CSV table of C-alpha atoms in Angstrom, one decimal:
chain,number,residue,atom,x,y,z
A,1,THR,CA,0.0,0.0,0.0
A,2,SER,CA,1.4,3.4,-1.0
A,3,LEU,CA,0.2,7.0,-0.5
A,4,THR,CA,1.7,10.3,-1.6
A,5,PHE,CA,1.0,13.5,0.5
A,6,LYS,CA,2.6,16.7,1.8
A,7,MET,CA,4.0,17.3,5.3
A,8,PRO,CA,5.4,20.5,7.0
A,9,LYS,CA,9.2,20.8,7.3
A,10,ASN,CA,9.1,22.2,10.9
A,11,LEU,CA,8.6,18.7,12.4
A,12,SER,CA,11.4,16.8,14.1
A,13,ASN,CA,12.2,13.3,12.7
A,14,GLU,CA,10.2,11.7,15.5
A,15,GLU,CA,7.2,13.9,14.9
A,16,LEU,CA,7.5,13.4,11.1
A,17,GLU,CA,7.5,9.6,11.5
A,18,SER,CA,4.5,9.7,13.9
A,19,GLN,CA,2.5,12.0,11.6
A,20,ILE,CA,3.3,9.8,8.5
A,21,GLU,CA,2.1,6.7,10.4
A,22,ILE,CA,-1.1,8.4,11.4
A,23,LYS,CA,-1.6,9.7,7.8
A,24,MET,CA,-1.1,6.2,6.4
A,25,TYR,CA,-3.6,4.7,8.8
A,26,ASN,CA,-6.2,7.4,8.1
A,27,GLU,CA,-5.9,8.0,4.4
A,28,ALA,CA,-4.4,4.8,3.0
A,29,MET,CA,-7.1,2.9,4.9
A,30,LEU,CA,-4.8,0.6,6.8
A,31,ASP,CA,-6.5,-1.9,9.1
A,32,PRO,CA,-5.9,-0.8,12.7
A,33,ASN,CA,-6.1,-4.4,13.8
A,34,LYS,CA,-3.1,-5.5,11.7
A,35,ASN,CA,0.6,-5.0,12.2
A,36,TYR,CA,2.4,-2.9,9.6
A,37,THR,CA,5.9,-1.8,8.8
A,38,ILE,CA,5.9,1.7,7.3
A,39,ASP,CA,8.7,3.4,5.5
A,40,TYR,CA,8.9,6.5,3.3
A,41,ILE,CA,10.8,8.6,0.8
A,42,LYS,CA,10.6,12.4,1.2
A,43,TYR,CA,11.3,15.1,-1.4
A,44,ASP,CA,12.2,18.7,-0.5
A,45,MET,CA,9.7,20.9,-2.1
A,46,GLY,CA,10.8,24.2,-0.6
A,47,GLU,CA,8.5,25.1,2.3
A,48,GLU,CA,7.3,21.5,2.8
A,49,TYR,CA,8.1,17.8,2.1
A,50,LEU,CA,6.4,15.6,-0.5
A,51,VAL,CA,6.2,12.2,1.1
A,52,GLU,CA,5.6,8.8,-0.5
A,53,GLY,CA,4.7,6.4,2.2
A,54,ILE,CA,4.7,2.6,1.7
A,55,ALA,CA,3.2,0.1,4.1
A,56,LEU,CA,3.5,-3.7,4.2
A,57,SER,CA,1.3,-5.8,6.6
A,58,LYS,CA,2.7,-8.7,8.6
A,59,ASP,CA,0.2,-11.0,7.0
A,60,ASP,CA,1.5,-10.3,3.5
A,61,PHE,CA,5.1,-10.5,4.7
A,62,ASP,CA,4.5,-14.0,6.3
A,63,LYS,CA,2.6,-15.1,3.1
A,64,GLU,CA,5.7,-14.4,1.0
A,65,PHE,CA,8.6,-14.8,3.4
A,66,GLY,CA,7.4,-16.7,6.4
A,67,PHE,CA,8.8,-19.9,5.0
A,68,TYR,CA,12.3,-18.5,5.5
A,69,GLU,CA,12.0,-17.5,9.2
A,70,LYS,CA,13.1,-21.1,10.3
A,71,LYS,CA,15.9,-21.3,7.7
A,72,ILE,CA,17.7,-17.9,8.0
A,73,GLU,CA,18.5,-15.5,10.9
A,74,ALA,CA,17.2,-12.3,9.3
A,75,ILE,CA,16.1,-10.5,6.1
A,76,ASP,CA,18.2,-7.3,6.3
A,77,LEU,CA,16.7,-5.6,3.3
A,78,LEU,CA,13.2,-5.9,1.8
A,79,PHE,CA,12.6,-3.2,-0.8
A,80,PRO,CA,10.1,-2.3,-3.6
A,81,THR,CA,11.5,-3.5,-6.9
A,82,PHE,CA,10.9,-0.1,-8.6
A,83,LEU,CA,13.7,1.5,-6.5
A,84,SER,CA,16.4,-0.9,-7.8
A,85,TYR,CA,16.5,0.8,-11.2
A,86,GLN,CA,18.5,3.6,-9.6
A,87,ILE,CA,21.6,1.4,-9.9
A,88,LEU,CA,21.5,1.6,-13.7
A,89,TYR,CA,22.5,5.2,-13.6
A,90,ASN,CA,25.9,4.3,-12.3
A,91,LYS,CA,26.9,2.6,-15.5
A,92,GLU,CA,24.3,1.8,-18.1
A,93,LEU,CA,22.1,5.0,-18.3
A,94,ASP,CA,22.7,8.7,-18.6
A,95,ARG,CA,21.1,10.9,-15.9
A,96,ASP,CA,20.1,13.7,-18.3
A,97,LYS,CA,17.0,11.9,-19.5
A,98,ASN,CA,13.6,11.2,-18.0
A,99,ASP,CA,12.8,7.5,-18.1
A,100,LEU,CA,9.8,5.2,-17.7
A,101,PHE,CA,10.6,1.7,-16.6
A,102,ILE,CA,7.8,-0.8,-17.5
A,103,PHE,CA,8.0,-4.1,-15.6
A,104,ILE,CA,5.7,-6.9,-16.8
A,105,GLY,CA,5.6,-9.8,-14.4
A,106,ASP,CA,3.5,-12.8,-13.6
A,107,ASN,CA,1.8,-11.4,-10.5
A,108,ASP,CA,3.0,-7.8,-10.5
A,109,SER,CA,3.4,-5.1,-13.2
A,110,PHE,CA,4.1,-1.4,-12.9
A,111,GLY,CA,5.6,1.7,-14.5
A,112,ALA,CA,8.3,3.5,-12.5
A,113,ILE,CA,9.1,7.1,-13.4
A,114,TYR,CA,12.6,8.5,-13.0
A,115,LYS,CA,13.9,12.0,-13.5
A,116,ASN,CA,17.6,12.6,-13.8
A,117,GLY,CA,18.4,9.2,-12.2
A,118,GLU,CA,16.0,9.7,-9.2
A,119,TYR,CA,12.8,7.8,-8.6
A,120,ILE,CA,9.8,10.1,-8.4
A,121,GLY,CA,6.7,7.8,-8.6
A,122,HIS,CA,5.1,4.6,-9.9
A,123,ARG,CA,1.8,3.2,-11.0
A,124,THR,CA,0.6,-0.4,-11.0
A,125,ILE,CA,-0.8,-1.9,-14.3
A,126,ASP,CA,-2.2,-5.3,-15.2
A,127,SER,CA,0.0,-8.3,-14.5
A,128,LEU,CA,0.4,-11.2,-16.8
A,129,SER,CA,-1.9,-13.3,-14.6
A,130,THR,CA,-4.6,-10.7,-14.8
A,131,ILE,CA,-4.2,-10.4,-18.6
A,132,SER,CA,-4.3,-14.2,-19.0
A,133,LYS,CA,-7.6,-14.4,-17.2
A,134,LYS,CA,-9.1,-11.7,-19.4
A,135,LEU,CA,-7.9,-13.5,-22.5
A,136,ALA,CA,-8.6,-17.0,-21.2
A,137,ILE,CA,-5.1,-18.2,-22.2
A,138,GLU,CA,-2.2,-19.6,-20.1
A,139,ILE,CA,0.5,-17.2,-18.9
A,140,SER,CA,3.2,-19.2,-20.8
A,141,LYS,CA,1.2,-18.7,-24.1
A,142,LEU,CA,0.7,-15.0,-23.3
A,143,LYS,CA,4.4,-14.6,-22.8
A,144,GLU,CA,5.0,-16.3,-26.1
A,145,TYR,CA,2.6,-13.9,-27.9
A,146,LEU,CA,4.2,-10.8,-26.4
A,147,SER,CA,7.8,-11.9,-26.9
A,148,SER,CA,7.4,-13.3,-30.5
A,149,LYS,CA,4.6,-11.2,-32.0
A,150,GLY,CA,4.4,-8.3,-29.6
A,151,LEU,CA,1.7,-5.7,-30.2
A,152,ASN,CA,2.1,-5.5,-33.9
A,153,LYS,CA,-1.0,-6.5,-35.8
A,154,GLU,CA,1.0,-7.7,-38.8
A,155,ASN,CA,2.5,-10.5,-36.8
A,156,TYR,CA,-0.9,-12.1,-36.0
A,157,SER,CA,-2.9,-14.4,-38.2
A,158,LEU,CA,-6.6,-14.1,-38.9
A,159,GLU,CA,-7.3,-16.7,-36.2
A,160,GLU,CA,-5.3,-14.7,-33.7
A,161,ILE,CA,-6.8,-11.3,-34.5
A,162,ASP,CA,-9.2,-11.4,-31.5
A,163,ILE,CA,-6.2,-12.0,-29.1
A,164,PHE,CA,-4.4,-9.0,-30.7
A,165,ASP,CA,-7.5,-6.8,-30.3
A,166,SER,CA,-7.8,-7.7,-26.6
A,167,LEU,CA,-4.1,-7.2,-26.0
A,168,GLN,CA,-4.3,-3.8,-27.8
A,169,ASP,CA,-7.2,-2.7,-25.6
A,170,ILE,CA,-5.5,-3.8,-22.4
A,171,PHE,CA,-2.1,-2.2,-23.1
A,172,LEU,CA,-3.8,1.0,-24.4
A,173,ARG,CA,-5.6,1.4,-21.0
A,174,ASN,CA,-2.4,0.6,-19.1
A,175,ILE,CA,-0.3,3.1,-21.1
A,176,GLU,CA,-3.0,5.7,-20.6
A,177,LYS,CA,-2.6,5.1,-16.8
A,178,LEU,CA,1.1,5.7,-17.0
A,179,ILE,CA,0.8,8.8,-19.1
A,180,TYR,CA,-1.7,10.2,-16.6
A,181,SER,CA,0.8,9.6,-13.8
A,182,ILE,CA,3.6,11.2,-15.8
A,183,ASN,CA,1.4,14.3,-16.3
A,184,HIS,CA,0.5,14.3,-12.6
A,185,LYS,CA,4.2,14.5,-11.7
A,186,ARG,CA,4.7,17.7,-13.8
A,187,SER,CA,3.4,20.0,-11.1
A,188,PHE,CA,5.5,18.5,-8.3
A,189,PHE,CA,8.8,17.8,-10.1
A,190,GLY,CA,8.8,20.0,-13.2
A,191,LEU,CA,8.7,16.9,-15.3
A,192,THR,CA,8.6,17.9,-19.0
A,193,GLY,CA,7.8,14.4,-20.3
A,194,ILE,CA,9.5,11.1,-21.0
A,195,ASP,CA,12.5,10.6,-23.2
A,196,ARG,CA,13.0,6.9,-22.9
A,197,VAL,CA,11.1,3.7,-22.1
A,198,ILE,CA,13.0,0.7,-20.6
A,199,VAL,CA,11.0,-2.6,-20.8
A,200,ASP,CA,11.7,-5.1,-18.1
A,201,PHE,CA,10.2,-8.3,-19.5
A,202,ASP,CA,12.4,-11.4,-18.9
A,203,GLY,CA,15.1,-9.8,-21.1
A,204,LYS,CA,12.7,-9.6,-24.1
A,205,GLU,CA,11.4,-6.7,-26.2
A,206,ILE,CA,7.7,-6.1,-27.1
A,207,ASP,CA,7.3,-5.2,-30.8
A,208,GLY,CA,4.9,-2.4,-31.5
A,209,LEU,CA,4.9,-0.9,-27.9
A,210,LYS,CA,6.1,2.5,-29.3
A,211,ASP,CA,2.8,2.9,-31.2
A,212,PHE,CA,0.9,3.3,-27.9
A,213,PHE,CA,2.9,6.4,-27.0
A,214,ILE,CA,2.7,8.2,-30.3
A,215,PRO,CA,-1.0,9.3,-29.8
A,216,ASN,CA,0.1,10.9,-26.5
A,217,GLY,CA,2.7,13.1,-28.2
A,218,TYR,CA,5.8,10.9,-27.9
A,219,GLU,CA,6.6,10.3,-31.6
A,220,ASP,CA,10.4,10.2,-31.0
A,221,ILE,CA,10.5,8.3,-27.7
A,222,GLU,CA,13.2,5.7,-27.3
A,223,ILE,CA,12.2,2.1,-26.5
A,224,GLU,CA,14.8,-0.4,-25.2
A,225,LYS,CA,15.0,-3.4,-23.0
A,226,LEU,CA,16.5,-3.7,-19.6
A,227,LYS,CA,20.3,-4.1,-19.4
A,228,CYS,CA,22.4,-4.5,-16.3
A,229,CYS,CA,26.0,-5.5,-15.7
A,230,SER,CA,26.5,-6.3,-19.4
A,231,ARG,CA,23.5,-8.7,-19.4
A,232,ASP,CA,20.3,-8.1,-21.4
A,233,ASP,CA,18.6,-11.4,-20.9
A,234,GLU,CA,16.3,-12.7,-18.2
A,235,LYS,CA,19.1,-12.7,-15.6
A,236,ALA,CA,19.6,-8.9,-16.0
A,237,ARG,CA,16.9,-8.4,-13.4
A,238,VAL,CA,18.7,-10.6,-10.9
A,239,PHE,CA,22.0,-8.7,-11.4
A,240,LEU,CA,20.0,-5.5,-10.9
A,241,PHE,CA,18.7,-6.6,-7.5
A,242,CYS,CA,22.1,-7.8,-6.3
A,243,GLU,CA,23.8,-4.6,-7.4
A,244,TYR,CA,21.2,-2.4,-5.6
A,245,ALA,CA,21.3,-4.5,-2.4
A,246,TYR,CA,25.1,-4.4,-2.4
A,247,GLU,CA,25.2,-0.6,-2.7
A,248,ILE,CA,22.6,-0.2,0.0
A,249,VAL,CA,24.5,-2.5,2.4
A,250,ASN,CA,27.7,-0.5,1.7
A,251,SER,CA,26.0,2.7,2.8
A,252,ALA,CA,25.5,4.4,-0.6
A,253,LYS,CA,24.2,7.7,0.6
A,254,ASN,CA,23.0,8.8,-2.9
A,255,LEU,CA,20.5,5.9,-3.2
A,256,GLN,CA,16.8,6.2,-2.2
A,257,LYS,CA,16.0,3.4,0.2
A,258,ILE,CA,12.8,1.8,1.7
A,259,ASN,CA,13.1,-1.2,4.0
A,260,LEU,CA,9.9,-3.1,4.8
A,261,THR,CA,11.4,-6.2,6.5
A,262,PHE,CA,9.8,-7.7,9.6
A,263,LEU,CA,12.6,-10.2,10.1
A,264,GLU,CA,15.3,-7.8,11.2
A,265,ARG,CA,18.7,-8.9,12.4
A,266,LYS,CA,19.1,-8.8,16.2
A,267,LYS,CA,21.3,-6.0,17.4
A,268,PRO,CA,24.3,-6.5,19.7
A,269,LEU,CA,23.4,-6.3,23.4
A,270,TYR,CA,25.2,-3.0,23.9
A,271,GLU,CA,22.9,-1.3,21.3
A,272,TYR,CA,19.8,-2.0,23.3
A,273,LYS,CA,18.6,1.0,25.4
A,274,ALA,CA,17.5,-1.3,28.2
A,275,ILE,CA,21.0,-2.8,28.5
A,276,ARG,CA,22.5,0.7,28.4
A,277,TYR,CA,20.2,1.8,31.2
A,278,ILE,CA,21.0,-1.2,33.3
A,279,ALA,CA,24.7,-0.6,32.9
A,280,ILE,CA,24.3,3.1,33.8
A,281,LEU,CA,22.2,2.1,36.9
A,282,LEU,CA,24.8,-0.5,38.0
A,283,LEU,CA,27.6,2.0,37.6
A,284,THR,CA,25.7,4.6,39.5
A,285,ILE,CA,25.0,2.1,42.3
A,286,LEU,CA,28.7,1.2,42.4
A,287,ILE,CA,29.7,4.8,42.6
A,288,ALA,CA,27.2,5.4,45.3
A,289,PHE,CA,28.5,2.5,47.4
A,290,GLY,CA,32.0,3.8,46.9
A,291,VAL,CA,31.0,7.2,48.2
A,292,TYR,CA,29.1,5.6,51.0
A,293,GLY,CA,32.1,3.5,52.0
A,294,TYR,CA,34.3,6.6,51.9
A,295,PHE,CA,32.0,8.4,54.4
A,296,ILE,CA,32.0,5.3,56.6
A,297,TYR,CA,35.8,5.4,56.6
A,298,LYS,CA,35.8,9.1,57.4
A,299,SER,CA,33.3,8.6,60.2
A,300,ASN,CA,35.4,5.8,61.7
A,301,LEU,CA,38.4,8.2,61.7
A,302,LEU,CA,36.4,10.8,63.4
A,303,ASP,CA,35.1,8.3,66.0
A,304,LYS,CA,38.7,7.4,66.8
A,305,LYS,CA,39.6,11.1,67.0
A,306,ILE,CA,36.7,11.8,69.4
A,307,ALA,CA,37.7,8.8,71.6
A,308,GLN,CA,41.2,10.2,71.7
A,309,LYS,CA,40.0,13.6,72.7
A,310,ASN,CA,37.7,12.1,75.4
A,311,SER,CA,40.6,10.3,76.8
A,312,GLU,CA,42.6,13.5,76.9
A,313,LEU,CA,39.7,15.2,78.5
A,314,LYS,CA,39.5,12.8,81.4
A,315,LYS,CA,43.2,13.4,82.1
A,316,LEU,CA,42.6,17.1,81.9
A,317,LYS,CA,39.7,17.0,84.3
A,318,SER,CA,42.2,16.2,87.1
A,319,LEU,CA,44.0,19.4,86.2
A,320,LEU,CA,40.9,21.4,85.7
A,321,SER,CA,41.8,24.2,88.0
A,322,LYS,CA,45.2,24.6,86.5
A,323,TYR,CA,44.3,24.1,82.9
A,324,ALA,CA,40.8,25.7,82.8
A,325,LYS,CA,41.6,27.8,79.7
A,326,GLU,CA,43.1,24.8,77.8
A,327,PHE,CA,40.0,22.7,78.7
A,328,GLN,CA,37.7,25.4,77.2
A,329,LYS,CA,39.8,25.4,74.0
A,330,LEU,CA,39.5,21.6,73.7
A,331,LYS,CA,35.8,21.9,74.4
A,332,ASN,CA,35.3,24.3,71.6
A,333,GLU,CA,37.3,22.0,69.3
A,334,ASN,CA,35.1,19.1,70.3
A,335,GLU,CA,31.9,21.1,69.3
A,336,LYS,CA,33.4,21.9,65.9
A,337,ILE,CA,34.1,18.2,65.3
A,338,ALA,CA,30.5,17.4,66.3
A,339,SER,CA,29.3,19.9,63.8
A,340,GLU,CA,31.3,18.3,61.1
A,341,ILE,CA,29.8,14.9,62.0
A,342,LYS,CA,26.3,16.3,61.7
A,343,SER,CA,27.2,17.8,58.3
A,344,LEU,CA,28.6,14.5,57.1
A,345,GLU,CA,25.4,12.7,58.3
A,346,HIS,CA,23.3,15.2,56.3
A,347,GLN,CA,25.4,14.4,53.2
A,348,GLU,CA,25.0,10.7,53.8
A,349,PHE,CA,21.2,11.2,54.0
A,350,ILE,CA,21.2,13.1,50.6
A,351,PHE,CA,23.1,10.2,48.9
A,352,ASP,CA,20.8,7.6,50.4
A,353,THR,CA,17.8,9.5,49.2
A,354,THR,CA,19.3,9.8,45.7
A,355,LEU,CA,19.8,6.0,45.6
A,356,LYS,CA,16.2,5.5,46.5
A,357,MET,CA,15.0,7.9,43.7
A,358,ILE,CA,16.9,6.1,40.9
A,359,PRO,CA,14.3,3.2,40.5
A,360,ILE,CA,11.5,5.7,40.7
A,361,LEU,CA,12.9,7.8,37.8
A,362,GLU,CA,13.5,4.6,35.7
A,363,SER,CA,9.9,3.4,36.3
A,364,GLN,CA,8.5,6.7,34.9
A,365,LYS,CA,9.9,6.1,31.4
A,366,PRO,CA,7.5,3.1,30.5
A,367,GLN,CA,4.6,5.3,31.9
A,368,ARG,CA,5.5,8.1,29.5
A,369,GLU,CA,5.8,5.6,26.6
A,370,LYS,CA,2.5,4.0,27.4
A,371,PHE,CA,0.9,7.5,27.6
A,372,ILE,CA,2.0,8.4,24.0
A,373,ASN,CA,1.1,4.9,22.6
A,374,ASP,CA,-2.4,5.1,24.1
A,375,VAL,CA,-3.0,8.5,22.5
A,376,VAL,CA,-1.6,7.5,19.0
A,377,LEU,CA,-3.7,4.3,18.9
A,378,VAL,CA,-6.9,6.1,19.6
A,379,LEU,CA,-6.0,8.8,17.1
A,380,ALA,CA,-5.5,6.1,14.5
A,381,LYS,CA,-8.7,4.4,15.4
A,382,TYR,CA,-10.8,7.4,14.6
A,383,ARG,CA,-8.5,8.7,11.8
A,384,LEU,CA,-7.9,12.0,13.5
A,385,ASN,CA,-5.0,14.2,12.2
A,386,THR,CA,-2.8,16.2,14.6
A,387,GLN,CA,-0.7,19.2,14.3
A,388,TYR,CA,1.3,18.3,17.3
A,389,ILE,CA,1.5,16.0,20.4
A,390,ARG,CA,3.2,17.6,23.4
A,391,GLN,CA,3.9,15.5,26.4
A,392,LYS,CA,4.7,17.9,29.3
A,393,ASP,CA,5.6,15.1,31.7
A,394,SER,CA,4.5,11.6,32.6
A,395,LYS,CA,1.1,12.8,33.8
A,396,GLU,CA,0.0,15.5,31.3
A,397,MET,CA,-0.2,15.9,27.5
A,398,ASP,CA,-1.6,18.4,25.0
A,399,VAL,CA,-2.9,17.1,21.6
A,400,LEU,CA,-3.9,19.6,18.8
A,401,ILE,CA,-6.4,17.9,16.4
A,402,ILE,CA,-6.9,19.5,12.9
A,403,SER,CA,-9.4,18.8,10.2
A,404,LYS,CA,-11.1,20.4,7.2
A,405,THR,CA,-14.5,19.4,8.7
A,406,ASN,CA,-16.0,19.7,12.1
A,407,GLN,CA,-15.4,16.3,13.7
A,408,ARG,CA,-16.9,17.0,17.0
A,409,ASP,CA,-18.4,13.5,17.3
A,410,LYS,CA,-15.0,11.8,16.6
A,411,ILE,CA,-13.3,14.1,19.1
A,412,ALA,CA,-16.0,13.1,21.7
A,413,LYS,CA,-15.3,9.5,21.0
A,414,PHE,CA,-11.6,10.1,21.2
A,415,ILE,CA,-12.0,11.7,24.6
A,416,ASN,CA,-14.3,8.9,25.8
A,417,ASP,CA,-11.9,6.2,24.8
A,418,ILE,CA,-9.0,8.0,26.5
A,419,LEU,CA,-11.1,8.1,29.7
A,420,LYS,CA,-11.9,4.4,29.4
A,421,LYS,CA,-8.2,3.7,29.5
A,422,GLY,CA,-8.1,5.0,33.0
A,423,TYR,CA,-6.9,8.6,32.5
A,424,LEU,CA,-8.2,11.2,35.1
A,425,GLU,CA,-9.0,13.9,32.7
A,426,ALA,CA,-9.4,14.4,28.9
A,427,LYS,CA,-11.2,17.6,27.7
A,428,THR,CA,-11.3,20.3,25.1
A,429,ASP,CA,-12.6,23.8,25.7
A,430,GLU,CA,-13.7,24.5,22.1
A,431,ILE,CA,-13.3,23.8,18.4
A,432,VAL,CA,-11.9,26.8,16.5
A,433,TYR,CA,-12.3,27.4,12.8
A,434,GLU,CA,-9.2,29.2,11.5
A,435,ASP,CA,-7.9,29.6,7.9
A,436,GLY,CA,-10.2,26.9,6.6
A,437,ILE,CA,-9.1,24.4,9.3
A,438,TYR,CA,-10.9,23.2,12.4
A,439,LYS,CA,-8.6,23.0,15.4
A,440,SER,CA,-9.3,21.5,18.8
A,441,SER,CA,-6.8,21.4,21.7
A,442,ILE,CA,-7.3,18.5,24.0
A,443,ARG,CA,-5.6,18.2,27.4
A,444,ILE,CA,-5.1,14.8,28.9
A,445,LYS,CA,-4.1,14.1,32.5
A,446,ARG,CA,-3.4,10.8,34.2
């Protein structure tokens, strides 16, 4: 499932990802009861981003790749095939042309639009299995017609003219879809048209395909078949995927990338936040015990010193009359030492209190994460768009809901669901209409 939309540029990366996820659920009609992986490509359009979001459900992933979960550790990269054509611009193709890649496969067919070597959009068309059902012929026979006779009427016998007419109608509609998508991209990317068509069909050409572009003003368009790594047969596509995956793994920064895998490789332990927090906590406890031991040591030294002074005091008592002034001096020193002891005991209390607060601070983080997750799930449930979600602390959050229509009933349901989850307060003072947009600020407390 894919969807193209615009997003403001003033969002942080976390806010942008959150808003894209909400947008995909609301406008791409994703099932809130299913698990999806969502990734996106963004284009800088000046004051805003143009975003193409793509979602893959766990059910579809398991249907295609679940078999491998018991055989391999991970699938590091799972990408839409239309992105792999980027690799051709490193060697085979010039970047100064606008290209349309037409892939024709058994269960999936599409047209991918590239401008100056960069992917800017795609459109699905009829696959071979769909066409074979319409023509009531086997896929193998359909491939034979397209590769040997193509879409040239002169290549078909009188008995086969009905098949040609049906193929002509189907390809005419599919090419019209692609031309419409090309024209749609003009306003976003300044696309002037298409200079070249590259056919990705098991290393074969389709005779007569150019005739379908001529009525749309492309009399001089170039038509050629897919070539990759000096291969122009059915294996060129395999080389294409391998080259693209290799460049992505080797951190090619100039390549557009979307990764939809559910079977990610497990990270090393030191990369998990929980392990980091545990290590920090243990280090803090170790330091605290070291400080505590140091104060115990200092306290013992002071105790010994006090005992020594008391012993001296007993001796001096017998000489009280003679050494009255010296005794007073020692007494004052004793009071000073007692004050230092009290100060050290106070510092010891502060460190002890700090140790007790560490587990409390750590326990608040899951509460904050649950807070934001509860709100995002209910927003997705009612397909409500937000301008921002601001979490002041673990007990209070502000959510600004925006819409082109007054969604008072959905807002009421949203508030009701939040309260059902056990939150103390969820309310909005009013719904404001401003610059063609309805806005409603909702405060949530737990």
